[in-house]
Coordinates of C-alpha atoms in Angstrom, one line a residue:
X1 CA 25.1 -20.7 -12.6
X2 CA 26.4 -17.1 -12.2
X3 CA 25.0 -15.2 -9.3
X4 CA 24.5 -11.4 -9.4
X5 CA 23.8 -9.0 -6.5
X6 CA 22.7 -5.6 -7.6
X7 CA 23.3 -2.4 -5.6
X8 CA 20.7 0.3 -5.4
X9 CA 22.4 2.5 -8.1
X10 CA 21.9 -0.2 -10.7
X11 CA 18.5 -0.7 -12.4
X12 CA 19.5 -3.3 -15.0
X13 CA 21.5 -6.4 -15.5
X14 CA 22.5 -8.8 -18.4
X15 CA 21.1 -12.3 -18.9
X16 CA 22.8 -14.7 -21.2
X17 CA 21.7 -18.1 -22.6
X18 CA 23.7 -19.7 -19.7
X19 CA 21.2 -18.4 -17.2
X20 CA 21.9 -16.7 -13.9
X21 CA 20.5 -16.0 -10.4
X22 CA 19.9 -12.3 -9.5
X23 CA 19.2 -10.6 -6.3
X24 CA 18.0 -7.0 -6.6
X25 CA 18.8 -4.3 -4.1
X26 CA 15.2 -4.2 -3.0
X27 CA 15.3 -7.9 -2.0
X28 CA 13.5 -9.3 -5.1
X29 CA 15.1 -12.5 -6.4
X30 CA 15.0 -13.9 -10.0
X31 CA 16.4 -17.2 -11.4
X32 CA 16.9 -17.6 -15.2
X33 CA 17.5 -21.2 -16.1
X34 CA 20.0 -22.1 -18.8
X35 CA 18.3 -21.7 -22.1
X36 CA 15.7 -19.2 -20.9
X37 CA 17.0 -16.8 -23.6
X38 CA 18.6 -17.7 -26.9
X39 CA 20.5 -14.4 -27.1
X40 CA 21.9 -12.0 -24.5
X41 CA 19.3 -9.6 -23.2
X42 CA 19.4 -6.7 -20.7
X43 CA 16.7 -6.7 -18.0
X44 CA 15.5 -3.4 -16.5
X45 CA 13.6 -3.1 -13.2
X46 CA 11.8 -0.5 -11.3
X47 CA 9.8 -0.3 -8.0
X48 CA 6.6 1.7 -8.1
X49 CA 4.7 3.1 -5.2
X50 CA 1.2 1.5 -5.2
X51 CA -1.4 3.8 -6.7
X52 CA -5.0 2.9 -7.5
X53 CA -4.4 3.7 -11.2
X54 CA -1.5 1.3 -11.4
X55 CA -2.8 -1.7 -9.6
X56 CA -6.0 -3.8 -9.7
X57 CA -7.7 -5.0 -6.5
X58 CA -10.9 -6.9 -6.1
X59 CA -13.6 -5.7 -3.6
X60 CA -12.2 -8.0 -0.9
X61 CA -8.5 -8.0 -1.9
X62 CA -5.6 -6.6 0.3
X63 CA -2.3 -5.3 -1.1
X64 CA 0.8 -6.9 0.5
X65 CA 3.6 -5.4 -1.5
X66 CA 4.8 -2.6 -3.8
X67 CA 4.7 -2.9 -7.6
X68 CA 7.6 -4.4 -9.4
X69 CA 8.1 -3.6 -13.1
X70 CA 10.4 -5.8 -15.2
X71 CA 11.3 -4.8 -18.7
X72 CA 11.3 -5.4 -21.6
X73 CA 7.6 -6.1 -21.5
X74 CA 6.2 -9.1 -23.3
X75 CA 9.6 -10.8 -24.1
X76 CA 8.8 -14.5 -24.1
X77 CA 11.3 -16.8 -22.4
X78 CA 12.0 -20.3 -23.7
X79 CA 11.7 -21.5 -20.1
X80 CA 9.8 -20.0 -17.2
X81 CA 11.7 -17.6 -15.0
X82 CA 11.4 -18.0 -11.2
X83 CA 10.5 -14.8 -9.3
X84 CA 10.5 -14.3 -5.5
X85 CA 8.7 -11.3 -4.1
X86 CA 8.9 -10.1 -0.5
X87 CA 5.5 -9.2 1.1
X88 CA 4.0 -8.1 4.3
X89 CA 2.7 -11.1 6.3
X90 CA -1.1 -10.9 6.4
X91 CA -2.9 -10.5 9.8
X92 CA -5.0 -13.6 9.1
X93 CA -5.1 -16.2 6.3
X94 CA -8.4 -17.8 7.3
X95 CA -10.2 -18.6 4.0
X96 CA -7.7 -16.4 2.2
X97 CA -4.7 -17.0 0.1
X98 CA -1.6 -15.0 -1.1
X99 CA -1.0 -14.7 -4.8
X100 CA 1.2 -12.8 -7.2
X101 CA -0.8 -10.7 -9.6
X102 CA 0.5 -9.6 -13.0
X103 CA -0.5 -7.5 -16.0
X104 CA -0.7 -9.8 -19.0
X105 CA -2.5 -9.6 -22.4
X106 CA -4.2 -6.3 -21.4
X107 CA -5.7 -7.9 -18.2
X108 CA -4.7 -8.6 -14.7
X109 CA -4.3 -12.2 -13.8
X110 CA -3.1 -14.2 -10.8
X111 CA -0.2 -16.6 -11.0
X112 CA 0.2 -19.9 -9.2
X113 CA 2.0 -18.9 -6.1
X114 CA 4.0 -20.8 -3.5
X115 CA 5.0 -19.3 -0.1
X116 CA 8.5 -19.6 1.4
X117 CA 9.4 -18.5 4.9
X118 CA 13.0 -17.4 5.3
X119 CA 12.6 -16.1 8.9
X120 CA 9.7 -15.1 11.1
X121 CA 7.8 -12.2 9.5
X122 CA 10.0 -12.5 6.3
X123 CA 7.9 -14.3 3.7
X124 CA 8.4 -14.8 0.0
X125 CA 5.9 -15.3 -2.7
X126 CA 7.4 -17.5 -5.5
X127 CA 6.0 -17.9 -8.9
X128 CA 7.0 -18.9 -12.5
X129 CA 6.7 -16.2 -15.1
X130 CA 6.8 -16.7 -18.9
X131 CA 7.4 -13.0 -19.7
X132 CA 7.9 -9.7 -17.9
X133 CA 5.4 -7.0 -16.9
X134 CA 4.1 -5.5 -13.6
X135 CA 4.0 -7.8 -10.5
X136 CA 2.5 -7.3 -7.0
X137 CA 1.4 -9.5 -4.1
X138 CA -2.2 -9.5 -2.9
X139 CA -4.3 -11.3 -0.3
X140 CA -7.6 -12.5 -1.8
X141 CA -10.4 -14.8 -0.7
X142 CA -9.7 -18.4 -1.5
X143 CA -10.4 -19.0 -5.2
X144 CA -11.5 -22.3 -6.6
X145 CA -11.6 -22.8 -10.4
X146 CA -12.3 -25.5 -12.9
X147 CA -12.8 -26.1 -16.6
X148 CA -16.4 -27.0 -17.3
X149 CA -16.8 -29.5 -20.2
X150 CA -20.0 -30.1 -22.1
X151 CA -20.5 -33.3 -20.0
X152 CA -20.9 -31.2 -16.9
X153 CA -18.9 -31.1 -13.6
X154 CA -19.0 -30.2 -9.9
X155 CA -17.1 -27.2 -8.3
X156 CA -16.7 -27.1 -4.5
X157 CA -15.2 -24.4 -2.3
X158 CA -12.1 -25.5 -0.4
X159 CA -12.7 -22.9 2.3
X160 CA -16.4 -23.5 2.8
X161 CA -17.2 -27.2 1.9
X162 CA -20.9 -26.5 1.9
X163 CA -20.7 -24.2 -1.1
X164 CA -21.1 -26.1 -4.3
X165 CA -22.0 -25.4 -8.0
X166 CA -23.3 -28.3 -10.1
X167 CA -23.1 -28.0 -13.9
X168 CA -25.4 -30.4 -15.7
X169 CA -24.7 -32.2 -19.0
X170 CA -25.2 -29.7 -21.9
X171 CA -24.7 -26.5 -19.8
X172 CA -22.1 -25.4 -22.3
X173 CA -21.1 -26.4 -25.8
X174 CA -17.5 -25.4 -25.5
X175 CA -15.3 -25.9 -22.4
X176 CA -15.2 -22.7 -20.3
X177 CA -13.3 -21.6 -17.2
X178 CA -15.3 -20.8 -14.1
X179 CA -14.1 -19.6 -10.7
X180 CA -15.6 -19.2 -7.2
X181 CA -14.8 -17.0 -4.2
X182 CA -16.5 -17.1 -0.8
X183 CA -16.4 -14.3 1.8
X184 CA -17.7 -14.7 5.3
X185 CA -19.2 -11.8 7.3
X186 CA -18.9 -11.8 11.1
X187 CA -22.3 -12.3 12.8
X188 CA -21.6 -9.6 15.5
X189 CA -21.0 -6.9 12.9
X190 CA -24.2 -7.8 11.1
X191 CA -26.3 -7.8 14.2
X192 CA -24.9 -4.5 15.3
X193 CA -25.6 -3.0 11.9
X194 CA -29.2 -4.2 11.8
X195 CA -29.9 -3.9 15.5
X196 CA -31.4 -7.4 15.3
X197 CA -29.9 -10.2 17.5
X198 CA -31.4 -13.0 15.4
X199 CA -30.3 -11.7 12.0
X200 CA -27.9 -14.0 10.2
X201 CA -26.4 -14.3 6.7
X202 CA -24.7 -17.1 4.7
X203 CA -21.2 -16.8 3.2
X204 CA -21.1 -14.3 0.3
X205 CA -20.6 -16.2 -3.0
X206 CA -19.0 -14.7 -6.1
X207 CA -19.1 -16.7 -9.3
X208 CA -17.4 -15.7 -12.6
X209 CA -16.8 -17.3 -15.9
X210 CA -15.2 -17.0 -19.3
X211 CA -17.1 -17.2 -22.6
X212 CA -20.8 -16.4 -23.2
X213 CA -22.6 -14.7 -20.3
X214 CA -25.3 -17.4 -20.0
X215 CA -25.3 -21.1 -19.7
X216 CA -27.5 -23.3 -22.0
X217 CA -29.0 -25.1 -19.1
X218 CA -29.6 -23.9 -15.5
X219 CA -26.7 -24.4 -13.1
X220 CA -27.5 -25.5 -9.5
X221 CA -25.9 -23.4 -6.7
X222 CA -25.8 -24.7 -3.1
X223 CA -25.3 -22.3 -0.2
X224 CA -25.3 -23.2 3.5
X225 CA -28.2 -21.7 5.5
X226 CA -27.3 -18.7 7.7
X227 CA -25.8 -19.8 11.1
X228 CA -28.5 -20.8 13.7
X229 CA -31.1 -21.5 11.0
X230 CA -32.2 -24.9 9.9
X231 CA -34.5 -25.9 7.0
X232 CA -37.1 -27.5 9.3
X233 CA -37.5 -24.5 11.7
X234 CA -37.0 -21.4 9.6
X235 CA -39.7 -18.9 8.7
X236 CA -39.6 -18.7 4.9
X237 CA -40.9 -15.1 5.0
X238 CA -37.7 -14.1 6.7
X239 CA -35.3 -15.8 4.2
X240 CA -34.1 -13.7 1.3
X241 CA -31.8 -14.5 -1.7
X242 CA -29.9 -11.4 -2.8
X243 CA -28.2 -10.9 -6.1
X244 CA -25.6 -8.3 -7.3
X245 CA -24.4 -7.8 -10.8
X246 CA -21.1 -5.8 -11.0
X247 CA -20.3 -3.1 -11.6
X248 CA -23.6 -2.1 -10.0
X249 CA -23.4 -1.7 -6.2
X250 CA -27.0 -2.5 -5.6
X251 CA -28.3 -5.8 -4.2
X252 CA -31.6 -7.1 -5.5
X253 CA -34.0 -9.5 -3.7
X254 CA -34.7 -12.3 -6.2
X255 CA -36.4 -14.7 -3.7
X256 CA -39.7 -14.6 -5.6
X257 CA -37.9 -15.2 -8.9
X258 CA -36.2 -18.5 -8.1
X259 CA -37.3 -21.8 -6.6
X260 CA -35.5 -22.3 -3.3
X261 CA -35.1 -25.9 -2.4
X262 CA -34.3 -26.2 1.4
X263 CA -32.7 -29.1 3.2
X264 CA -31.8 -29.3 6.9
X265 CA -28.5 -27.3 6.3
X266 CA -28.5 -26.0 2.8
X267 CA -30.5 -23.9 0.2
X268 CA -30.3 -24.8 -3.5
X269 CA -31.4 -22.7 -6.4
X270 CA -30.8 -22.6 -10.2
X271 CA -29.2 -19.8 -12.3
X272 CA -28.3 -19.3 -15.9
X273 CA -25.6 -16.7 -15.5
X274 CA -23.1 -15.9 -12.8
X275 CA -22.8 -13.1 -10.3
X276 CA -22.8 -12.5 -6.5
X277 CA -25.3 -14.3 -4.3
X278 CA -26.1 -13.9 -0.6
X279 CA -28.7 -15.6 1.7
X280 CA -30.2 -13.4 4.5
X281 CA -32.4 -14.3 7.4
X282 CA -34.0 -11.2 8.9
X283 CA -37.3 -9.6 9.9
X284 CA -36.4 -6.5 7.9
X285 CA -38.2 -5.8 4.7
X286 CA -36.0 -3.5 2.6
X287 CA -33.1 -6.1 2.6
X288 CA -31.4 -4.8 -0.5
X289 CA -30.3 -1.5 1.0
X290 CA -29.2 -3.2 4.2
X291 CA -27.1 -5.7 2.1
X292 CA -25.4 -2.8 0.4
X293 CA -24.4 -1.3 3.8
X294 CA -23.3 -4.7 5.1
X295 CA -21.2 -5.3 2.0
X296 CA -19.5 -1.9 2.4
X297 CA -18.9 -2.8 6.1
X298 CA -17.0 -5.9 4.9
X299 CA -14.6 -3.7 3.0
X300 CA -14.1 -0.9 5.5
X301 CA -11.2 -0.6 7.9
X302 CA -11.5 1.3 11.1
X303 CA -8.4 3.5 11.5
X304 CA -7.1 6.4 13.5
X305 CA -4.9 9.3 12.3
X306 CA -1.9 10.6 14.3
X307 CA 0.4 13.6 14.0
X308 CA 3.5 13.6 16.2
X309 CA 6.4 16.0 16.4
X310 CA 9.9 14.9 17.2
X311 CA 10.8 15.9 20.8
X312 CA 14.3 17.2 19.9
X313 CA 13.2 18.7 16.6
X314 CA 9.5 19.8 16.6
X315 CA 9.7 20.9 13.0
X316 CA 9.9 17.2 12.0
X317 CA 6.3 15.8 11.9
X318 CA 5.3 12.2 11.6
X319 CA 1.9 11.5 10.0
X320 CA 0.4 8.1 10.1
X321 CA -2.9 6.2 9.4
X322 CA -3.1 3.2 11.7
X323 CA -5.6 0.3 12.1
X324 CA -7.5 0.9 15.4
X325 CA -6.1 -2.2 17.0
X326 CA -2.5 -1.1 16.4
X327 CA -2.7 2.5 17.8
X328 CA -1.8 1.8 21.4
X329 CA 1.3 -0.4 20.6
X330 CA 2.5 2.1 18.0
X331 CA 2.2 5.1 20.3
X332 CA 4.1 3.3 23.1
X333 CA 7.0 2.7 20.7
X334 CA 6.9 6.3 19.2
X335 CA 6.4 8.4 22.3
X336 CA 10.0 7.9 23.5
X337 CA 11.0 10.1 20.5
X338 CA 7.8 12.0 19.6
X339 CA 5.1 13.9 21.3
X340 CA 1.8 15.2 20.1
X341 CA -2.0 15.2 20.5
X342 CA -4.2 12.2 21.1
X343 CA -5.1 10.2 17.9
X344 CA -8.1 11.3 15.9
X345 CA -11.5 9.7 16.4
X346 CA -12.0 6.5 14.5
X347 CA -12.7 6.9 10.8
X348 CA -13.5 4.2 8.2
X349 CA -11.5 3.8 5.0
X350 CA -11.6 1.4 2.0
X351 CA -8.5 -0.4 0.8
X352 CA -6.8 1.8 -1.8
X353 CA -8.7 4.9 -0.8
X354 CA -6.9 8.2 -1.4
X355 CA -6.6 11.0 1.2
X356 CA -4.3 13.9 2.0
X357 CA -3.0 15.9 4.8
X358 CA -3.1 19.7 4.7
X359 CA -1.0 21.9 7.1
X360 CA -3.0 25.0 8.0
X361 CA -3.0 28.1 10.2
X362 CA 0.5 29.2 9.3
X363 CA 2.3 25.8 9.0
X364 CA 3.8 24.8 5.6
X365 CA 5.7 21.8 4.3
X366 CA 9.4 22.7 3.9
X367 CA 10.5 20.2 1.2
X368 CA 9.9 19.2 -2.3
X369 CA 8.6 15.6 -2.3
X370 CA 7.1 13.3 -4.9
X371 CA 3.9 13.0 -2.8
X372 CA 3.5 16.7 -2.1
X373 CA 1.1 18.9 -4.2
X374 CA 0.8 22.5 -3.3
X375 CA 1.9 21.8 0.3
X376 CA -0.6 18.9 0.6
X377 CA 0.8 15.4 1.4
X378 CA -0.9 12.7 -0.6
X379 CA -1.6 9.2 0.9
X380 CA -3.2 6.0 -0.4
X381 CA -4.5 3.8 2.3
X382 CA -3.5 0.1 2.2
X383 CA -4.4 -1.8 5.4
X384 CA -1.3 -4.0 5.5
X385 CA 1.3 -1.4 4.4
X386 CA 2.9 1.4 6.4
X387 CA 0.8 4.4 5.9
X388 CA 3.3 6.7 7.5
X389 CA 5.2 9.8 6.2
X390 CA 7.7 12.2 8.0
X391 CA 7.8 15.7 6.8
X392 CA 9.7 18.8 7.7
X393 CA 7.5 21.9 8.4
X394 CA 8.2 25.6 8.6
X395 CA 6.3 28.8 9.0
X396 CA 6.5 32.4 7.7
X397 CA 5.4 33.7 11.0
X398 CA 7.8 35.2 13.5
X399 CA 8.6 32.5 16.1
X400 CA 10.9 34.8 18.1
X401 CA 7.9 36.7 19.5
X402 CA 5.6 33.8 20.1
X403 CA 4.9 30.1 19.4
X404 CA 3.0 29.2 16.2
X405 CA -0.1 27.2 16.9
X406 CA -1.2 25.5 13.6
X407 CA -2.9 22.3 12.6
X408 CA -2.9 19.5 10.1
X409 CA -6.2 18.4 8.7
X410 CA -6.9 15.1 6.8
X411 CA -9.3 15.0 3.9
X412 CA -10.7 12.2 1.7
X413 CA -10.0 12.0 -2.0
X414 CA -7.2 13.2 -4.3
X415 CA -5.7 16.7 -3.7
X416 CA -8.2 18.9 -5.6
X417 CA -7.2 21.5 -8.2
X418 CA -8.3 24.2 -5.7
X419 CA -7.0 23.0 -2.4
X420 CA -9.1 23.6 0.7
X421 CA -8.6 26.9 2.5
X422 CA -7.5 26.9 6.1
X423 CA -10.0 25.1 8.3
X424 CA -10.2 27.3 11.4
X425 CA -13.2 25.4 12.6
X426 CA -12.8 22.1 10.9
X427 CA -14.1 20.1 13.9
X428 CA -17.4 22.0 13.7
X429 CA -18.0 21.5 10.0
X430 CA -17.9 17.7 9.8
X431 CA -21.6 17.6 8.8
X432 CA -21.1 20.2 6.1
X433 CA -17.8 18.9 4.7
X434 CA -18.1 15.1 4.0
X435 CA -14.4 15.0 2.8
X436 CA -13.0 16.2 6.1
X437 CA -11.9 13.4 8.5
X438 CA -9.9 14.9 11.3
X439 CA -7.9 17.9 12.5
X440 CA -4.9 17.6 14.9
X441 CA -3.0 20.5 16.4
X442 CA 0.7 21.3 15.5
X443 CA 2.7 23.7 17.6
X444 CA 6.1 25.2 16.7
X445 CA 7.6 26.5 19.9
X446 CA 8.9 30.0 20.4
X447 CA 12.5 30.4 19.3
X448 CA 15.1 31.8 21.7
X449 CA 16.9 34.7 20.1
X450 CA 20.1 32.7 20.1
X451 CA 18.5 30.1 17.9
X452 CA 18.2 30.3 14.1
X453 CA 15.2 29.2 12.1
X454 CA 15.2 25.5 11.4
X455 CA 18.3 24.8 13.5
X456 CA 18.8 21.8 15.7
X457 CA 19.9 22.3 19.2
X458 CA 23.6 23.1 19.4
X459 CA 24.1 22.7 15.6
X460 CA 24.3 25.3 12.9
X461 CA 22.9 24.0 9.7
X462 CA 24.2 26.1 6.8
X463 CA 22.2 26.0 3.5
X464 CA 23.5 23.4 1.1
X465 CA 22.6 21.2 -1.9
X466 CA 24.5 17.9 -1.9
X467 CA 24.9 16.4 -5.4
X468 CA 24.7 17.7 -9.0
X469 CA 22.3 18.0 -11.9
X470 CA 23.0 14.5 -13.1
X471 CA 22.5 12.6 -9.9
X472 CA 20.0 15.0 -8.3
X473 CA 20.3 17.1 -5.1
X474 CA 19.7 16.5 -1.5
X475 CA 18.7 19.6 0.4
X476 CA 19.0 20.5 4.1
X477 CA 15.4 19.3 4.6
X478 CA 16.2 16.0 2.8
X479 CA 19.2 15.5 5.0
X480 CA 17.2 16.2 8.2
X481 CA 14.7 13.6 7.1
X482 CA 17.4 11.0 6.5
X483 CA 19.0 11.8 9.8
X484 CA 15.7 11.2 11.5
X485 CA 15.6 7.6 10.1
X486 CA 19.1 6.5 11.1
X487 CA 18.7 6.1 14.8
X488 CA 21.4 3.9 16.6
X489 CA 22.8 2.8 13.2
X490 CA 24.5 6.2 12.6
X491 CA 28.0 5.2 13.7
X492 CA 28.1 2.3 11.1
X493 CA 27.0 4.8 8.4
X494 CA 29.6 7.3 9.5
X495 CA 32.4 4.7 9.3
X496 CA 31.3 3.7 5.8
X497 CA 31.3 7.3 4.8
X498 CA 35.0 7.4 5.7
X499 CA 34.7 9.4 9.0
X500 CA 37.6 8.8 11.4
X501 CA 36.7 6.8 14.5
X502 CA 38.2 9.6 16.7
X503 CA 35.7 12.1 15.2
X504 CA 32.9 9.7 16.1
X505 CA 34.1 9.6 19.7
X506 CA 34.2 13.4 19.8
X507 CA 30.6 13.7 18.4
X508 CA 29.4 11.2 21.0
X509 CA 31.0 13.1 23.8
X510 CA 29.9 16.6 22.6
X511 CA 26.2 15.4 22.2
X512 CA 26.3 12.6 24.8
X513 CA 22.7 13.3 25.9
X514 CA 21.3 13.9 22.5
X515 CA 21.1 11.1 20.0
X516 CA 19.4 13.2 17.4
X517 CA 22.2 15.8 17.8
X518 CA 24.9 13.2 17.2
X519 CA 23.2 12.0 14.0
X520 CA 22.6 15.5 12.6
X521 CA 26.1 16.7 13.5
X522 CA 27.7 13.7 11.8
X523 CA 25.6 13.9 8.7
X524 CA 25.9 17.7 8.2
X525 CA 29.6 17.9 9.0
X526 CA 30.2 15.2 6.4
X527 CA 27.9 16.9 3.9
X528 CA 29.7 20.3 4.3
X529 CA 33.0 18.7 3.5
X530 CA 31.5 17.1 0.4
X531 CA 30.4 20.4 -1.1
X532 CA 31.3 20.4 -4.8
X533 CA 31.9 16.6 -4.9
X534 CA 29.6 15.2 -7.7
X535 CA 29.9 11.7 -6.3
X536 CA 28.8 12.6 -2.7
X537 CA 25.3 11.3 -3.1
X538 CA 26.5 8.0 -4.4
X539 CA 28.8 7.7 -1.4
X540 CA 25.9 8.3 0.9
X541 CA 23.7 5.7 -0.7
X542 CA 26.6 3.1 -0.7
X543 CA 27.2 3.8 3.0
X544 CA 23.5 3.2 3.8
X545 CA 23.5 -0.1 1.9
X546 CA 26.7 -1.3 3.5
X547 CA 25.1 -0.5 6.9
X548 CA 22.0 -2.6 6.1
X549 CA 19.8 0.5 5.9
X550 CA 18.3 -0.3 2.5
X551 CA 15.1 1.4 3.5
X552 CA 16.8 4.7 3.9
X553 CA 18.7 4.2 0.7
X554 CA 15.5 3.7 -1.2
X555 CA 14.1 6.9 0.2
X556 CA 17.2 8.8 -1.0
X557 CA 16.6 7.3 -4.5
X558 CA 13.0 8.6 -4.5
X559 CA 14.2 12.1 -3.4
X560 CA 16.9 12.1 -6.1
X561 CA 14.4 11.1 -8.9
X562 CA 12.1 13.9 -7.9
X563 CA 15.0 16.4 -7.9
X564 CA 16.1 15.4 -11.3
X565 CA 12.5 15.8 -12.7
X566 CA 12.2 19.2 -11.1
X567 CA 15.6 20.4 -12.3
X568 CA 14.9 19.3 -15.9
X569 CA 11.4 21.0 -15.8
X570 CA 12.9 24.2 -14.4
X571 CA 15.6 24.6 -17.1
X572 CA 13.1 24.0 -19.8
X573 CA 10.7 26.6 -18.4
X574 CA 13.4 29.2 -18.2
X575 CA 14.6 28.5 -21.7
X576 CA 18.1 27.3 -20.6
X577 CA 17.6 24.0 -22.5
X578 CA 15.5 23.0 -25.5
X579 CA 12.5 20.7 -25.0
X580 CA 13.8 17.2 -25.4
X581 CA 11.4 14.3 -25.0
X582 CA 14.3 11.9 -24.6
X583 CA 15.5 13.5 -21.4
X584 CA 15.2 11.1 -18.4
X585 CA 12.0 11.8 -16.4
X586 CA 10.1 13.8 -19.1
X587 CA 7.4 11.1 -19.2
X588 CA 8.1 8.9 -16.2
X589 CA 5.3 10.5 -14.2
X590 CA 2.8 9.0 -16.6
X591 CA 2.1 5.3 -16.4
X592 CA 0.3 4.6 -19.5
X593 CA -0.3 0.9 -19.7
X594 CA -1.8 0.3 -16.3
X595 CA -3.9 3.4 -16.6
X596 CA -5.5 1.9 -19.6
X597 CA -6.3 -1.3 -17.8

């Protein structure tokens, strides 16, 4: 079977009836068995950054990967194609499972998924796909499903053996698919929320089905009693059965509407349609409102926001949203190269929640980025992915007379049409501004008169644009961002760029106490020599790939794509080119199919 290995400058590959094995530049693997296609076909792929409008997550799902699009959509293969997707290892798998989710027949569905471990912390999700669409990896509560025949059946939870659903004979006329998910809430969090040491809840049960909304005969549901509660000792006035019908977020107390049958360890009740069910044991009376708060607590993540400036180049700012338990370890690793204020106070965020960072008080973003809107950097929080971005900032104020003391503020939600004004007293308006989360100081030190604006120590960075209109441009700010990512790998990149070893030695000696200076000098001296060379950007990407820095190569591709879009938009606005809907990028910013999901 032929084997293909794609470099990052290729976004398509041919498949013949003989089959082939393909490894994409991003690490994704595909295997087309012989006979999967009857005629030769060209497969296109693209990696999308995860956006709430592009992906589908359940209330208790976590995203573990980016979004892979394979085209042409809907092409049916004669044999299933094997797909391997890399994903971030989940922090815990207790009562949870990893699955590949795909867009198929206008709905999102989960594929049967097998996990393969290539090395520690390098995991693959393998699945069989009959056709191509969008694919992503998610962590979900363990799901159990079955086909209910007219004769009836029993469905049990594999993660919580005490949870069962009993379908009697005649509950349905036609076979229908039903599924079950169970979510457990830590007792300590519940007791802290209610302020009641004896409060307890059962696992949260979610039931769904295909076909008609109701069953012909009542279905019996069994839930374990809350921990510490037995059927012989409980106070029935404190036991509440709660019900939630999506998409409503309210929980209703239906204890008086059903007949609860209690055993020593379990509670049984009958229903005619499926939804969410939860048993509570508490002395509180308005349980529905408390259940809503507890359910939100299950989905919230406690995070801290950080803003650090590179020690040798304070105009380079790292912004990151970190789970609270990872802050100390991350700061210990970063503070060798960065410095900045203490992390923000703890804030709570949902999986997939949008927020943005706004530089204020004289500080501006000095680069065109796909995630930058009017100087505001857009984020989408996913608890298992890296919520980190590095930006290059500047100021219109005179730094030769004094340092510039600005700030970066974090706000919930999408970047509004009218972006917030400078928040001089953001810390004091938390109560009045529910969207504000945190403000951290940013300081650009005073420049000595011998220094130029935006210059690195001992290095003159002349203005340049590397590339051309076809491949896109890399600006000075883009190159600075790339330089900040190379670290100790820069000599390998330099050699693959064709730089003589003697020149590497000279750079090492000249900047022997300044690793950042070595990297910037190497990259900019090479870029200046490539001025006017239309293939320079391709050489840089190829050198990064050959040096095993695929992560930086992918960042370069994202910058180039944005540059091409902006270039095409600018020439159309100025009338230098006619409007042509066939131009690359004229519609790539719109993702129509997932948006309609």
